XYZ file of C-alpha atoms in Angstrom:
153
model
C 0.000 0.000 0.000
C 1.278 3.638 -1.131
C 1.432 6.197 1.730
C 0.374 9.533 1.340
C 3.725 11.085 0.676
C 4.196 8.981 -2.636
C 0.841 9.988 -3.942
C 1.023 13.613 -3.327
C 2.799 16.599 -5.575
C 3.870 19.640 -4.064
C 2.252 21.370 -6.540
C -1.082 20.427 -5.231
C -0.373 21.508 -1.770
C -2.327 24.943 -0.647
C -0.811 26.088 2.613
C -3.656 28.902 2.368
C -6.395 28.412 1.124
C -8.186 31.969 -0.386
C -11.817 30.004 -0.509
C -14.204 31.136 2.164
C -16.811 28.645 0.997
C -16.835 25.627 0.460
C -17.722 25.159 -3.239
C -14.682 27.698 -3.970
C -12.486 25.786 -1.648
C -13.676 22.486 -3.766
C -12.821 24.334 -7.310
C -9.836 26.076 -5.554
C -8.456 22.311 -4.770
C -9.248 21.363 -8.115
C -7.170 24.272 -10.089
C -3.470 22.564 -9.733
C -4.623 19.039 -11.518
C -5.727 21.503 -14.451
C -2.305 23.765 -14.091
C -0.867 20.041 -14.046
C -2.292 19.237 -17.101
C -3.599 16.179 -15.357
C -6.886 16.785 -16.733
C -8.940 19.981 -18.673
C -10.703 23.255 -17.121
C -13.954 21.973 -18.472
C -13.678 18.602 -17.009
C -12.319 20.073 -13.881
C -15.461 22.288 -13.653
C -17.857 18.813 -14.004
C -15.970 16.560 -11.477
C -16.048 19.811 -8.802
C -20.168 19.986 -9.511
C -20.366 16.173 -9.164
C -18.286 16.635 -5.779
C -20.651 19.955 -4.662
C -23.927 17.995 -5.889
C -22.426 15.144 -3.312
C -21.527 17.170 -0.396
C -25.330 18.622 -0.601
C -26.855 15.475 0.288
C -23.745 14.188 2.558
C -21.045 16.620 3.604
C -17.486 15.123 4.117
C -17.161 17.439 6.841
C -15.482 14.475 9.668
C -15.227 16.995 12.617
C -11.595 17.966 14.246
C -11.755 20.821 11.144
C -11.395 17.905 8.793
C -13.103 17.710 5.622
C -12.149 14.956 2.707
C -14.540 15.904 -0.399
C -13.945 12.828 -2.820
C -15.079 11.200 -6.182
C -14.962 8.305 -8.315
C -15.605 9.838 -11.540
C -15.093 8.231 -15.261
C -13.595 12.359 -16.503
C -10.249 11.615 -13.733
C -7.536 9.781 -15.531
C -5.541 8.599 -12.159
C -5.474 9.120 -8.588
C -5.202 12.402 -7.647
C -5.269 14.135 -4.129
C -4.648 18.227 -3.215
C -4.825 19.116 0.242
C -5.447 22.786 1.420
C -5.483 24.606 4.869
C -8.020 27.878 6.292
C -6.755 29.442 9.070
C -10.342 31.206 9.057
C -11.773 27.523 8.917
C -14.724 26.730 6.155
C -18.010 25.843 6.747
C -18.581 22.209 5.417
C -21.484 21.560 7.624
C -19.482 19.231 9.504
C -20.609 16.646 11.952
C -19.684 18.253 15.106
C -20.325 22.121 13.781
C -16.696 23.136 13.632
C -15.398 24.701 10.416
C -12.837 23.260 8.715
C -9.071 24.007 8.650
C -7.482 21.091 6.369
C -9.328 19.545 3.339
C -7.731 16.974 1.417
C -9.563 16.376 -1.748
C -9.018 12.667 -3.407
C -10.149 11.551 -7.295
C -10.051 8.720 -8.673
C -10.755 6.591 -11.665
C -14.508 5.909 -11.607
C -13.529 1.879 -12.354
C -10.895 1.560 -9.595
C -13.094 1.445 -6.581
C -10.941 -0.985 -4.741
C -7.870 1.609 -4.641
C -10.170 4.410 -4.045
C -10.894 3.055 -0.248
C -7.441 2.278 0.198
C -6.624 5.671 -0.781
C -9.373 7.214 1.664
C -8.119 4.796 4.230
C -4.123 5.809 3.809
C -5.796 9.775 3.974
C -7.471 9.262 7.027
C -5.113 7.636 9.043
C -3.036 10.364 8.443
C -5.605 12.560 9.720
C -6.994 10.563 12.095
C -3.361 12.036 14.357
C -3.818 15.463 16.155
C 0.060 15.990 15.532
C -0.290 15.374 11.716
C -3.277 17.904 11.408
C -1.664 20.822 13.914
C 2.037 20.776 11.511
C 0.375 20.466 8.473
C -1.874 23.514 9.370
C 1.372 25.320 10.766
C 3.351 24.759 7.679
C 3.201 27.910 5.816
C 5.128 26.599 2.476
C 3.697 23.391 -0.132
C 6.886 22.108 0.644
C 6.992 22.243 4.218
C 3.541 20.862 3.857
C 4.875 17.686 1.996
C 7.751 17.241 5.119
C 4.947 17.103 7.040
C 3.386 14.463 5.528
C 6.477 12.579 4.813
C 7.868 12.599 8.138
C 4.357 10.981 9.699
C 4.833 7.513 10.335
């Protein structure tokens, strides 16, 4: 099993966040797979709608200021993951009413459903450590964001 470290790209790495919402936050997430060239503006724009129309009926707001907005969608070529942090926190209607500080946003191929739960699971036991979400909300570069991540055990 991958961990986190080998499936990220500094490039997708948002120590700040600008999004005050969180549709904007979801597109704002999105934006480095398209500067990537990982996969087109237009298809971009459809996977974040299928990912907003999802967190309407079910938010992926886990508590702790942890939100992991996901897809399986047939437009996303490979696994993909971007994580971004608030310092203002974002309302994702979470389960225990905080906002949200760190949202880690994971695609995958709509087929591969199999290594998409393996790739939530790897996400959230990173998360699931109070250490791992206070650095990686401290670190105030993409790269010191991806030390963070690497360094977790």
């Amino acid at each position: 099993m991958s961990t986190l470290c080998e499936l990220l790209d500094e490039k997708c790495l948002i120590p700040t966040l600008s999004s005050i919402t969180r549709d904007s936050a979801i597109y704002e997430l999105i934006k480095p797979f398209v500067d990537l060239n990982y996969i087109s503006k237009e298809d971009s724009l459809k996977i974040a709608q299928s990912i907003i129309f999802r967190e309407k009926s079910a938010t992926t707001g886990l508590g702790k200021g942890i939100a992991v907005p996901h897809s399986k969608h047939f437009l996303v070529p490979k696994t993909m993951i971007s994580i971004g942090c608030s310092s203002q926190g974002i309302d994702f209607s979470s389960r225990d009413g905080a906002l949200v500080h760190t949202v880690v946003l994971v695609l995958n191929p709509a087929f591969d459903i199999d290594h998409h739960l393996s790739i939530m699971e790897i996400a959230f036991r990173f998360l699931e450590k109070e250490e791992s979400r206070m650095l990686l909300r401290k670190a105030s570069t993409s790269k010191a964001m991806l030390d963070v991540i690497c360094q977790q055990k």
